[in-house]
mmCIF file of C-alpha atoms in Angstrom:
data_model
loop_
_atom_site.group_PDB
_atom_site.id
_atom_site.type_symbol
_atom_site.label_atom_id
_atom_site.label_comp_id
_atom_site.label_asym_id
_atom_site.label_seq_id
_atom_site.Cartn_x
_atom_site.Cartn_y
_atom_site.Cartn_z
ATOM 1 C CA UNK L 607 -32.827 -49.049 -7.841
ATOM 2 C CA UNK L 608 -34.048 -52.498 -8.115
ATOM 3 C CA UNK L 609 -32.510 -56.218 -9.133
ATOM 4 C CA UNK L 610 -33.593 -59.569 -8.214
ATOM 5 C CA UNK L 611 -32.398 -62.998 -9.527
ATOM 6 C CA UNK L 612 -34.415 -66.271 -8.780
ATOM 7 C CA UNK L 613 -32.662 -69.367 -9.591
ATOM 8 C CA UNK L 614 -35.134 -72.621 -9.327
ATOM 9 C CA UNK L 615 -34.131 -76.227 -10.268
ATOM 10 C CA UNK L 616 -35.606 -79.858 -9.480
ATOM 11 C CA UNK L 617 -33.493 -82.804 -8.653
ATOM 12 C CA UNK L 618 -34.463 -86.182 -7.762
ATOM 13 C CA UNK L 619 -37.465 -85.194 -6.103
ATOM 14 C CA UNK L 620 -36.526 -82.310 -4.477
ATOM 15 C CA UNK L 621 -36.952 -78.869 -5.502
ATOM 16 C CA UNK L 622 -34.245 -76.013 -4.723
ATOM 17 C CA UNK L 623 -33.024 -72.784 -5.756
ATOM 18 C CA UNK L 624 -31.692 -69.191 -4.502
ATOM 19 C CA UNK L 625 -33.495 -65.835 -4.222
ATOM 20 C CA UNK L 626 -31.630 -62.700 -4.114
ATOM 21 C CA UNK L 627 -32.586 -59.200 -3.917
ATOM 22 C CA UNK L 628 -30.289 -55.434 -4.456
ATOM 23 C CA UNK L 629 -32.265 -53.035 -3.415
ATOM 24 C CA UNK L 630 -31.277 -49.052 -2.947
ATOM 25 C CA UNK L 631 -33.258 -46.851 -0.792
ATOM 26 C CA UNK L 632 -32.775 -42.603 -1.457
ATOM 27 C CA UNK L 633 -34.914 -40.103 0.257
ATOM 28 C CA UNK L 634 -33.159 -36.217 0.482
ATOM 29 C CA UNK L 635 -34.401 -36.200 4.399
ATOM 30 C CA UNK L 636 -34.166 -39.330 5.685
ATOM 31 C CA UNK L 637 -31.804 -42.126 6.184
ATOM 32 C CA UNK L 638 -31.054 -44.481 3.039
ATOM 33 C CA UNK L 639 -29.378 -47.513 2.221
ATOM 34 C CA UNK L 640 -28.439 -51.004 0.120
ATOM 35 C CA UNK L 641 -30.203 -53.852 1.069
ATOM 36 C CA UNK L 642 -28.993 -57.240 -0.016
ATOM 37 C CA UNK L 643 -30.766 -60.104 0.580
ATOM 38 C CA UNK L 644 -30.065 -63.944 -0.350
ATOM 39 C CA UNK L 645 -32.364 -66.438 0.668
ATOM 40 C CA UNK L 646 -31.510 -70.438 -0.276
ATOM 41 C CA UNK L 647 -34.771 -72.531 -0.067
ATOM 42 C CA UNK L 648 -35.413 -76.145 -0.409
ATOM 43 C CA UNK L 649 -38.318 -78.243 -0.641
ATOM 44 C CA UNK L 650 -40.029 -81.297 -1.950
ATOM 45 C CA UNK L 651 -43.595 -82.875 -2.336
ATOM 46 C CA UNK L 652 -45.205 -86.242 -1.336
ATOM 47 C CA UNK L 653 -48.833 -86.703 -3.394
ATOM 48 C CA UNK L 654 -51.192 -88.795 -5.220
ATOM 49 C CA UNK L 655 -54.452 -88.157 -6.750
ATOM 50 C CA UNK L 656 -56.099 -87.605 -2.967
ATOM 51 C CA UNK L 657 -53.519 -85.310 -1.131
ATOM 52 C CA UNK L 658 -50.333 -84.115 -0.959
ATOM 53 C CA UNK L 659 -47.320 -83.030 1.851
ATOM 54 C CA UNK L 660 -45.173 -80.653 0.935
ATOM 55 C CA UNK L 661 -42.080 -79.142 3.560
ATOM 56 C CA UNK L 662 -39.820 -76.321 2.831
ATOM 57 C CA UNK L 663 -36.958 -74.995 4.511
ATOM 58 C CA UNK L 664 -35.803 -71.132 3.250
ATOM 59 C CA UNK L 665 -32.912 -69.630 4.788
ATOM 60 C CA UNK L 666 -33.410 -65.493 4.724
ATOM 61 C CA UNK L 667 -30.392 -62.919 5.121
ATOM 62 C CA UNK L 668 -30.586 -59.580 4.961
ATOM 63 C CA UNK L 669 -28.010 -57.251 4.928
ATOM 64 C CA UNK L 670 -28.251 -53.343 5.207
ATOM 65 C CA UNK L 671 -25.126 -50.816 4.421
ATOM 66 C CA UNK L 672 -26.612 -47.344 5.558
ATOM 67 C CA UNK L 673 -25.196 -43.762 3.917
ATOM 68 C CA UNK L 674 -25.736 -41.810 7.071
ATOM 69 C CA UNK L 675 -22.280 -43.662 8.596
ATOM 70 C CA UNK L 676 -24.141 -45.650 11.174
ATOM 71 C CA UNK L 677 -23.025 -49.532 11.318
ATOM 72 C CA UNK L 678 -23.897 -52.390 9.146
ATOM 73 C CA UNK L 679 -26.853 -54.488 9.800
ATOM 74 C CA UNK L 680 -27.344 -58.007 9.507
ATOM 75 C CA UNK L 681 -30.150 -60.432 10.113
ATOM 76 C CA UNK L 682 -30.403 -64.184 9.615
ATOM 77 C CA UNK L 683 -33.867 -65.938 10.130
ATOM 78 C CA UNK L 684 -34.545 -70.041 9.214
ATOM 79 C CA UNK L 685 -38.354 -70.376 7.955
ATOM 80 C CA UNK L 686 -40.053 -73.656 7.651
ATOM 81 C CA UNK L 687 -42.948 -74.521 6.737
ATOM 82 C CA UNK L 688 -45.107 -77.485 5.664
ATOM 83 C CA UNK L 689 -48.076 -77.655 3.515
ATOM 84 C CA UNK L 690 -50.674 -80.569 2.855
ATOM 85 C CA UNK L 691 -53.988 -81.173 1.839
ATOM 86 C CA UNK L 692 -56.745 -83.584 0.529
ATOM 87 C CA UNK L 693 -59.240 -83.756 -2.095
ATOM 88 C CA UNK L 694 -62.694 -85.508 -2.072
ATOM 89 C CA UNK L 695 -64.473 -85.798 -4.989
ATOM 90 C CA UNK L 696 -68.437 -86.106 -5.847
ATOM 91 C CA UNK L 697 -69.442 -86.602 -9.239
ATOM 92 C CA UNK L 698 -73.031 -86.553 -10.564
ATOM 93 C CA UNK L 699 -74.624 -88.211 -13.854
ATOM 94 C CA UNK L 700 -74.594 -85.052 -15.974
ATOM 95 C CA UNK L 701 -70.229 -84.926 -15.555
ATOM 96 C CA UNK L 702 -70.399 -81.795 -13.013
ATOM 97 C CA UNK L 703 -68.647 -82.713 -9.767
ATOM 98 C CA UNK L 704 -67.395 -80.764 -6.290
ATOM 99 C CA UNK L 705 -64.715 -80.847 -4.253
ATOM 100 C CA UNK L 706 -64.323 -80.699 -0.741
ATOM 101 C CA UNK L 707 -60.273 -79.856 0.117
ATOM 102 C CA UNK L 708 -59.162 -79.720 3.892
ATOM 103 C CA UNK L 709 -55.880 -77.871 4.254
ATOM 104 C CA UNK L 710 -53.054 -77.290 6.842
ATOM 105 C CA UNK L 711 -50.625 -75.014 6.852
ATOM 106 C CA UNK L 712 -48.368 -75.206 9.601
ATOM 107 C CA UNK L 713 -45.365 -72.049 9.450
ATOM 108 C CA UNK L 714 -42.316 -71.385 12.194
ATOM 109 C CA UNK L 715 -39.985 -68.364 12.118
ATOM 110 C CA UNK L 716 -38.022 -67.898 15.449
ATOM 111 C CA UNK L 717 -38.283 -64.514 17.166
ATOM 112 C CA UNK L 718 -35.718 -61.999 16.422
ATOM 113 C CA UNK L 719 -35.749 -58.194 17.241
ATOM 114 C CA UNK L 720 -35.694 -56.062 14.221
ATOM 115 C CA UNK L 721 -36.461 -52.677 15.905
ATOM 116 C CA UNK L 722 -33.067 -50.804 14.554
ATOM 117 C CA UNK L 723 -33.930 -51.700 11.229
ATOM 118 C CA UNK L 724 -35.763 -48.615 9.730
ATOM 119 C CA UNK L 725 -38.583 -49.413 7.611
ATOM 120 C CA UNK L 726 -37.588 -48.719 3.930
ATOM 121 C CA UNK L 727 -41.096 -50.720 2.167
ATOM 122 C CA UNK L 728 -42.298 -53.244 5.191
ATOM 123 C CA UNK L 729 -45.924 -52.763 5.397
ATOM 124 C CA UNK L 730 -48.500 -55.417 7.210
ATOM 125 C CA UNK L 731 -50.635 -57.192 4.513
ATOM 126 C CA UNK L 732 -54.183 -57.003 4.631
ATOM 127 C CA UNK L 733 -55.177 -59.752 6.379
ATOM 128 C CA UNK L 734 -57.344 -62.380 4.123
ATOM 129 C CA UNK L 735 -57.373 -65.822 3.033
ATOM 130 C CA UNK L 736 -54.224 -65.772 1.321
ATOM 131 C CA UNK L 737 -52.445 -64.662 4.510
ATOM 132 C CA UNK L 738 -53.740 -68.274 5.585
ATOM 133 C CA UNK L 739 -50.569 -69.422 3.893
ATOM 134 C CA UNK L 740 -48.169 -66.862 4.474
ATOM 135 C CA UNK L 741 -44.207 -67.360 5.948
ATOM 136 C CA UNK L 742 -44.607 -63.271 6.553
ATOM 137 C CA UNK L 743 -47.391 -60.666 8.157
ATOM 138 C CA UNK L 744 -45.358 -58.103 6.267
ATOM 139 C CA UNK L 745 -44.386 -56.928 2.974
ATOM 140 C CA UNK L 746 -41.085 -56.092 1.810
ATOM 141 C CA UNK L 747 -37.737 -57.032 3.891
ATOM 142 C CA UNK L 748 -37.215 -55.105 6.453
ATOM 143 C CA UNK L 749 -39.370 -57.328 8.650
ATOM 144 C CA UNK L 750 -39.647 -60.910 9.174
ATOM 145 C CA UNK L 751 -42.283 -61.889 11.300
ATOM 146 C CA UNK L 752 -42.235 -64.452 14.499
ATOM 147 C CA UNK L 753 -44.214 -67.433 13.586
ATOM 148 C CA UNK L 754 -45.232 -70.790 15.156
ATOM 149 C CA UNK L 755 -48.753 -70.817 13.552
ATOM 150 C CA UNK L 756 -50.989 -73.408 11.729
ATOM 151 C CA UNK L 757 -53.754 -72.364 9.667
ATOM 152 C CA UNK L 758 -56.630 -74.655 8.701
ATOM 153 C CA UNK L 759 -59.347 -73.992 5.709
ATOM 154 C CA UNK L 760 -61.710 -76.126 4.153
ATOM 155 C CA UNK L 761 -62.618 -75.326 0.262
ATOM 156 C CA UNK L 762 -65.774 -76.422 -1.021
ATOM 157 C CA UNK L 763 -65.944 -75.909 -5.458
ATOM 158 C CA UNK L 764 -68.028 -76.742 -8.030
ATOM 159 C CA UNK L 765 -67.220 -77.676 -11.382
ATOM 160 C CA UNK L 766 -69.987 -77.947 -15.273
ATOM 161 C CA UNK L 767 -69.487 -81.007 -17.156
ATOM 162 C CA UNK L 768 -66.574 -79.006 -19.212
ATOM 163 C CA UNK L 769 -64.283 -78.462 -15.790
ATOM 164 C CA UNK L 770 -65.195 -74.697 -15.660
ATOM 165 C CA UNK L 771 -65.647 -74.004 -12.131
ATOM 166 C CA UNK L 772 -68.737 -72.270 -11.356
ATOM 167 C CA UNK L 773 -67.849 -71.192 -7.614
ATOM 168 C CA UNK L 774 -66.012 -71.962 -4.447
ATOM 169 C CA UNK L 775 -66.201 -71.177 -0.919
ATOM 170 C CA UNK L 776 -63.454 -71.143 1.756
ATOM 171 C CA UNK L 777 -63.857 -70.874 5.118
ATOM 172 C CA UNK L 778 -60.345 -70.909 7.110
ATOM 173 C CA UNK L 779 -58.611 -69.928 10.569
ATOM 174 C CA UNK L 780 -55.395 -69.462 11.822
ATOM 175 C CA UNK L 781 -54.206 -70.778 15.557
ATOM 176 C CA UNK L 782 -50.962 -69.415 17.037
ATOM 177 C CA UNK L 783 -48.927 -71.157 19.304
ATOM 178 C CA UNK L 784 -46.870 -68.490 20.532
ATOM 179 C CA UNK L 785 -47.385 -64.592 20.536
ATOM 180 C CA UNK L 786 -46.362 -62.362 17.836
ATOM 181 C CA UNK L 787 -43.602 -60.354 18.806
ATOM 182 C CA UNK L 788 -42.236 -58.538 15.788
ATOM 183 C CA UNK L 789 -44.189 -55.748 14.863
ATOM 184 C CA UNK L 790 -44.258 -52.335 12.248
ATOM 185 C CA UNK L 791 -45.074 -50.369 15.859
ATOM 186 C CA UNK L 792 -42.782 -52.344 18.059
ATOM 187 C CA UNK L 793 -46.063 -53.009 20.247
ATOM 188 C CA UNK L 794 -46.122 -57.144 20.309
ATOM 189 C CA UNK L 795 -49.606 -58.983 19.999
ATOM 190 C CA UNK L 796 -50.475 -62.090 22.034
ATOM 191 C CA UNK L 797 -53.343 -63.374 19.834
ATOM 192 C CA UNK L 798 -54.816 -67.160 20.082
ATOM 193 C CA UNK L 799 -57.044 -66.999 17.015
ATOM 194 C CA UNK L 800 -57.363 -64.784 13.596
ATOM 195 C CA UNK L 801 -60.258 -63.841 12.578
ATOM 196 C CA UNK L 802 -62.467 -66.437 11.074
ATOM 197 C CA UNK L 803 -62.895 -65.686 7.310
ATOM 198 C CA UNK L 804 -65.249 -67.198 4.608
ATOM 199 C CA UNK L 805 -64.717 -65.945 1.266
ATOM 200 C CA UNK L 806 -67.165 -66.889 -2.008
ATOM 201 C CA UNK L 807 -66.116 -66.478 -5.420
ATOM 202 C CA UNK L 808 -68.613 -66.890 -8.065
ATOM 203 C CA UNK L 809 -67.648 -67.083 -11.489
ATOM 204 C CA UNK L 810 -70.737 -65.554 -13.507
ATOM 205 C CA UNK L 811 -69.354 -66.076 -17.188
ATOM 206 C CA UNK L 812 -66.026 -66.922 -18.706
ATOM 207 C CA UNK L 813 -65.445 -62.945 -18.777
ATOM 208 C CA UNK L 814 -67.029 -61.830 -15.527
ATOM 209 C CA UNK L 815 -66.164 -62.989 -11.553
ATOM 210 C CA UNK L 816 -67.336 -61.812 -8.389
ATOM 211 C CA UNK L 817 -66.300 -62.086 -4.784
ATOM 212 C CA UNK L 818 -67.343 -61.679 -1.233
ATOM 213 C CA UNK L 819 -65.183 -61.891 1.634
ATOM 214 C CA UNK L 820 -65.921 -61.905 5.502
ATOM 215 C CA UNK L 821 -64.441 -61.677 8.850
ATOM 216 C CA UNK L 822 -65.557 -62.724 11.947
ATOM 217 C CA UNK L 823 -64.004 -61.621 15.333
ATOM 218 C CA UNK L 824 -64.972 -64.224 17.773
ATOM 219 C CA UNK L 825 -63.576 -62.087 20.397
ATOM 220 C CA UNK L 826 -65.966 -58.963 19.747
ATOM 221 C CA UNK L 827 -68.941 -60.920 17.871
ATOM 222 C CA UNK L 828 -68.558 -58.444 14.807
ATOM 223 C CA UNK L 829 -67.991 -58.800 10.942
ATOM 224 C CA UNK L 830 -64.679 -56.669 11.254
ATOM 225 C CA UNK L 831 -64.069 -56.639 7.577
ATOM 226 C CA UNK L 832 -65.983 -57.039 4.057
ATOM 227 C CA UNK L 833 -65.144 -56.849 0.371
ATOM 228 C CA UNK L 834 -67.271 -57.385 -2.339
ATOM 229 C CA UNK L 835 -65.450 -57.127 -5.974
ATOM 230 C CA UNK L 836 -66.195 -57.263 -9.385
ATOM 231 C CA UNK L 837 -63.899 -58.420 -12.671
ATOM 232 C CA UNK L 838 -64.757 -58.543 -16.045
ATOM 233 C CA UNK L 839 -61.723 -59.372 -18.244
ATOM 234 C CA UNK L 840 -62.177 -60.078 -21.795
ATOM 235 C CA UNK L 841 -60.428 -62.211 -24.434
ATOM 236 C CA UNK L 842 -58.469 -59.173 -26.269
ATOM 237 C CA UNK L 843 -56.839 -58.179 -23.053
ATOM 238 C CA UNK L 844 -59.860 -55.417 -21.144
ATOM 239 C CA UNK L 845 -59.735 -55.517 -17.755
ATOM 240 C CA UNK L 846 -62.192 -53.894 -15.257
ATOM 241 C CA UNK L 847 -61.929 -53.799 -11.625
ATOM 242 C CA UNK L 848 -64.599 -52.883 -8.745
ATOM 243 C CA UNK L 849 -64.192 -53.242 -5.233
ATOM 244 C CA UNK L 850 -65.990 -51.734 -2.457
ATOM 245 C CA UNK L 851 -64.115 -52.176 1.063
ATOM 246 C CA UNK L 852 -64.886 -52.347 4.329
ATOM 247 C CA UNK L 853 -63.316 -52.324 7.977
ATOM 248 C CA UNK L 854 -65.081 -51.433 11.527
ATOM 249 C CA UNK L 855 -64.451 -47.838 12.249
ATOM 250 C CA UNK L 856 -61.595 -47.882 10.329
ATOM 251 C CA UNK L 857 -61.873 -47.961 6.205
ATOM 252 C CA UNK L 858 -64.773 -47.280 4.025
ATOM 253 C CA UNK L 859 -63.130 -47.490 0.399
ATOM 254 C CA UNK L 860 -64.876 -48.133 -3.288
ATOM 255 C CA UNK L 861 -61.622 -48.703 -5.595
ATOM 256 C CA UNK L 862 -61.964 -48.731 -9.733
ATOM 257 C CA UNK L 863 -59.792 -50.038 -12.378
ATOM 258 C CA UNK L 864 -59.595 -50.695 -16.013
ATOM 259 C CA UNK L 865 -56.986 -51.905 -19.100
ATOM 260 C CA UNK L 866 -58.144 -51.038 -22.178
ATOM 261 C CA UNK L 867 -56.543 -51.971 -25.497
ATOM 262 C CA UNK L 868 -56.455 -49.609 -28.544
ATOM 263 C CA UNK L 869 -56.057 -51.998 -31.495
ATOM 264 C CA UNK L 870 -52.555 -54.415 -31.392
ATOM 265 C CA UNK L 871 -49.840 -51.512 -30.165
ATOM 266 C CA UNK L 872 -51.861 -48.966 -27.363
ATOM 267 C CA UNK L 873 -53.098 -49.661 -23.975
ATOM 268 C CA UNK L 874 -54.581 -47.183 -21.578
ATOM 269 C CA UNK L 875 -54.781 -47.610 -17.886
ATOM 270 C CA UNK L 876 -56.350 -46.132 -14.662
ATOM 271 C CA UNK L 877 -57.003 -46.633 -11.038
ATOM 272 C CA UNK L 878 -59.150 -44.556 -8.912
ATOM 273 C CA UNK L 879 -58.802 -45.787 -5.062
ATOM 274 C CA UNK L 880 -61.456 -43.436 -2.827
ATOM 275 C CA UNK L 881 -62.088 -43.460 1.026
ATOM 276 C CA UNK L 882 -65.657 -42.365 1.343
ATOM 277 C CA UNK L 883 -64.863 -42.352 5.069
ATOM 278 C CA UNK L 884 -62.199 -40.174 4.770
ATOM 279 C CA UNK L 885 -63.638 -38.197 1.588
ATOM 280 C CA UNK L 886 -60.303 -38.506 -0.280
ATOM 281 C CA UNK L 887 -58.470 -39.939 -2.894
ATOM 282 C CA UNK L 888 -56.071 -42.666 -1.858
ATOM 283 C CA UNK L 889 -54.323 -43.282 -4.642
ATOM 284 C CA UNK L 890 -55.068 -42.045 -8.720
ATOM 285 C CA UNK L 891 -53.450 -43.130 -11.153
ATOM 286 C CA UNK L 892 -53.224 -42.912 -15.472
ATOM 287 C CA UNK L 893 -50.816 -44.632 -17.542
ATOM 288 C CA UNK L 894 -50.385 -45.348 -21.350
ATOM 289 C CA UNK L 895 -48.371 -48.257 -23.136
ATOM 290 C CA UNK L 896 -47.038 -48.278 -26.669
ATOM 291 C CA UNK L 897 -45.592 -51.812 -28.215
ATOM 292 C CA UNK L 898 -43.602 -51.243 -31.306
ATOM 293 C CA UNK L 899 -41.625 -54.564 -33.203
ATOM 294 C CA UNK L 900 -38.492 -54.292 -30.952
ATOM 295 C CA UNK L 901 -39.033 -51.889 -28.324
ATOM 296 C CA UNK L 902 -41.947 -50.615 -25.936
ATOM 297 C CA UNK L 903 -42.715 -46.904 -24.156
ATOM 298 C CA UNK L 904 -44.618 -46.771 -20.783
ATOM 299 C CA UNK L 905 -45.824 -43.562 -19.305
ATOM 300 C CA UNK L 906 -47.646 -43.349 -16.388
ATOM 301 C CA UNK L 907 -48.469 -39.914 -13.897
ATOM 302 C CA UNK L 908 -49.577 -41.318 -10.166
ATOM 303 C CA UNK L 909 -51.298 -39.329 -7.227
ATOM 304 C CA UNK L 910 -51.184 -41.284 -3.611
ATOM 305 C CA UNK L 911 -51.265 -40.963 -0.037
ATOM 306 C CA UNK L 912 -48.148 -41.025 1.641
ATOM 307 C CA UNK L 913 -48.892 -42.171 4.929
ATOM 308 C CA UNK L 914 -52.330 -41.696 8.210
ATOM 309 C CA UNK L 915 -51.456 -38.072 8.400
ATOM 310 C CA UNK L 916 -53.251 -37.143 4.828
ATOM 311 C CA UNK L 917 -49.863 -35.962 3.226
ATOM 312 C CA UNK L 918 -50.274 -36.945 -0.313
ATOM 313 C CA UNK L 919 -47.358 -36.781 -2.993
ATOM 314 C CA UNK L 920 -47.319 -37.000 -7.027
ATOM 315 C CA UNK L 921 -45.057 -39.157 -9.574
ATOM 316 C CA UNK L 922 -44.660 -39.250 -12.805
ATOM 317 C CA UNK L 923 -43.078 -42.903 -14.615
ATOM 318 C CA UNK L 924 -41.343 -43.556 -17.531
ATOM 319 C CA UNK L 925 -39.987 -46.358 -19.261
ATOM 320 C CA UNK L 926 -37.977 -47.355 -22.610
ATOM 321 C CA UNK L 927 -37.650 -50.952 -23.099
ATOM 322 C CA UNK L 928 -35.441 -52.433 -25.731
ATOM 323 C CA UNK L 929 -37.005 -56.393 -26.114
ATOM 324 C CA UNK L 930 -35.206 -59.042 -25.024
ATOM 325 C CA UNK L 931 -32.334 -56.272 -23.870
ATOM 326 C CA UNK L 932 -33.202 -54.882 -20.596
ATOM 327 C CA UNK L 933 -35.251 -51.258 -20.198
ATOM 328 C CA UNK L 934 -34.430 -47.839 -19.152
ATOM 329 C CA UNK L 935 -36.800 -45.339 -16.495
ATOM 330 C CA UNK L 936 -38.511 -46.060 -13.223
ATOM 331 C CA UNK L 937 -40.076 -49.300 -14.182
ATOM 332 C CA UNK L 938 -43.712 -48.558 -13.645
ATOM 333 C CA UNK L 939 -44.970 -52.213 -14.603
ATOM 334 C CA UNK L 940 -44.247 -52.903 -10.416
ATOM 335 C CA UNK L 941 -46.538 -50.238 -9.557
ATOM 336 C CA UNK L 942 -48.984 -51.176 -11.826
ATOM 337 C CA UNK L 943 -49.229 -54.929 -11.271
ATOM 338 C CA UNK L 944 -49.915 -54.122 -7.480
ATOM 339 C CA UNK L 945 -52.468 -51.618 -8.327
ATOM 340 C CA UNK L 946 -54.586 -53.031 -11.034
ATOM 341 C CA UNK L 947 -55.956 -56.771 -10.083
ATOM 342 C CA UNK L 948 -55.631 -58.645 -13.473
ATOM 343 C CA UNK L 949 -52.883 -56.584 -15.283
ATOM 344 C CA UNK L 950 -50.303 -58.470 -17.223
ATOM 345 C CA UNK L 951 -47.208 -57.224 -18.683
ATOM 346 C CA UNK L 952 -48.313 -57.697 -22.523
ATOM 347 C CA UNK L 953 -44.682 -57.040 -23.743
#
């Protein structure tokens, strides 16, 4: 069971508002709970046609009642951070330009052990270049990573005469200040550098995009991860997904993906995720949508891996949505808006 308000609003230059999460975590065999969190958040934004500044100040608590009788749990973190950036511009005689855009991204959470906190849906994010501009290593809320960290990137993009962009490349690093303490394992890390990453994006046709990404471990002199990935998304609402990824002695994975509309009321939709290192399915996944005039139907049957040890489970998803009322069932449009790159709730 799942709600979450956001509350945004601009005053006089200054943008603020209130997130708030009510989350309740039920497994038969282990421990669950209700998670509330609230997190105030302020910010506002110095720019001109060259650059911009932009500081923001969040506030995160998280509280944890637990149904196993064990005490209450509280935690209270301050997370700042301040964003800026410039923007040089070339233009040539045909109306096609590029851009070259410096940016820093400078983030501090203080250090605060979070070990008695079980971990309900805290997972680390694959590390890429949007974890350049991250206030978390994790997922969820059951972890709030230590952070005293600036990150700088440089974008290069080029745009036609129309302002399509036709491709960009970012290269980017991040430098920590301090070591990182808070960790899934408990095991802290007392890294000076990320890995250096250059990602390319290529945009091949107004339906079609591709993507390679790199990292570079100064440390060992290897490319510790690659992705290459393919979209093709169309103006009636297809999507298709390939990816193949890659990570030194660790993953091996080719993952597949598609939306596909069946005239004005149907979609189907499917996932396949594979480790070819591994030789096993990571996560499958099929699900159907029906849109009528006032209300919508979502069914959807998942397969997954639970967790390292190869334990896999099943799920099946359903959901009756009354527009503009609220919905009924398991809400599988969360599931499927982290599994399918591209997919957009079309009702």
């Amino acid at each position: 069971i799942r709600c979450d308000w956001f509350t945004p609003a601009h005053t006089s230059g200054y943008d603020y508002g209130i997130e708030s999460t009510l989350v309740n975590f039920y497994h038969e065999n282990k421990v669950g709970a209700w998670r509330a969190e609230i997190k105030p958040w302020a910010s506002t934004e110095l720019s001109n046609a060259w650059g911009y500044i932009k500081p923001k100040l969040a506030y995160r608590s998280t509280h944890y009642d637990f149904d196993d009788g064990r005490d209450d749990i509280s935690r209270s973190l301050p997370v700042f951070s301040l964003d800026s950036g410039l923007s040089f511009e070339k233009w040539h005689e045909s109306g096609s330009y590029k851009t070259i855009e410096p940016r820093l991204f400078y983030v501090y959470v203080p250090e605060e052990t979070q070990d008695d906190i079980p971990l309900f849906d805290s997972r680390r994010l694959t590390f890429g270049s949007n974890m350049l501009f991250q206030t978390n290593r994790f997922s969820g809320a059951d972890r709030q990573s230590d952070m005293n960290q600036a990150a700088l990137a440089l974008t290069h993009r080029s745009f036609a005469a129309s302002g399509a962009e036709k491709w960009n490349l970012t290269v980017g690093q991040i430098n920590y200040f301090d070591g990182q303490s808070v960790q899934l394992d408990g095991v802290p890390q007392d890294l000076t550098k990320s890995p250096l990453i250059a990602e390319y994006n290529l945009y091949l046709h107004k339906n079609w995009n591709a993507g390679v990404s790199l990292h570079y471990d100064q440390e060992s002199q290897d490319f510790e991860r690659g992705l290459l990935k393919v979209q093709h998304k169309s103006n009636r609402g297809d999507v298709f997904n390939f990816a193949y990824r890659y990570r030194t002695n660790k993953v091996e994975q080719i993952d597949s993906s598609v939306v596909i509309p069946i005239k004005e009321s149907h979609r189907l939709l499917s996932r396949v995720n594979y480790s070819l290192k591994n030789d096993k399915t990571i996560e499958a996944l099929l699900g159907y949508e029906y849109k009528g005039c006032c209300w919508a139907l979502r069914l959807m049957g998942r397969h997954y891996l639970v967790d390292e040890t190869g334990l896999t489970n099943n799920g099946f998803y359903f959901e009756f949505q009354l527009n503009g009322l609220g919905s009924l069932g398991r809400n599988p449009r969360r599931i499927m808006k982290q599994s399918i790159l591209g997919y957009k709730e079309a009702f």
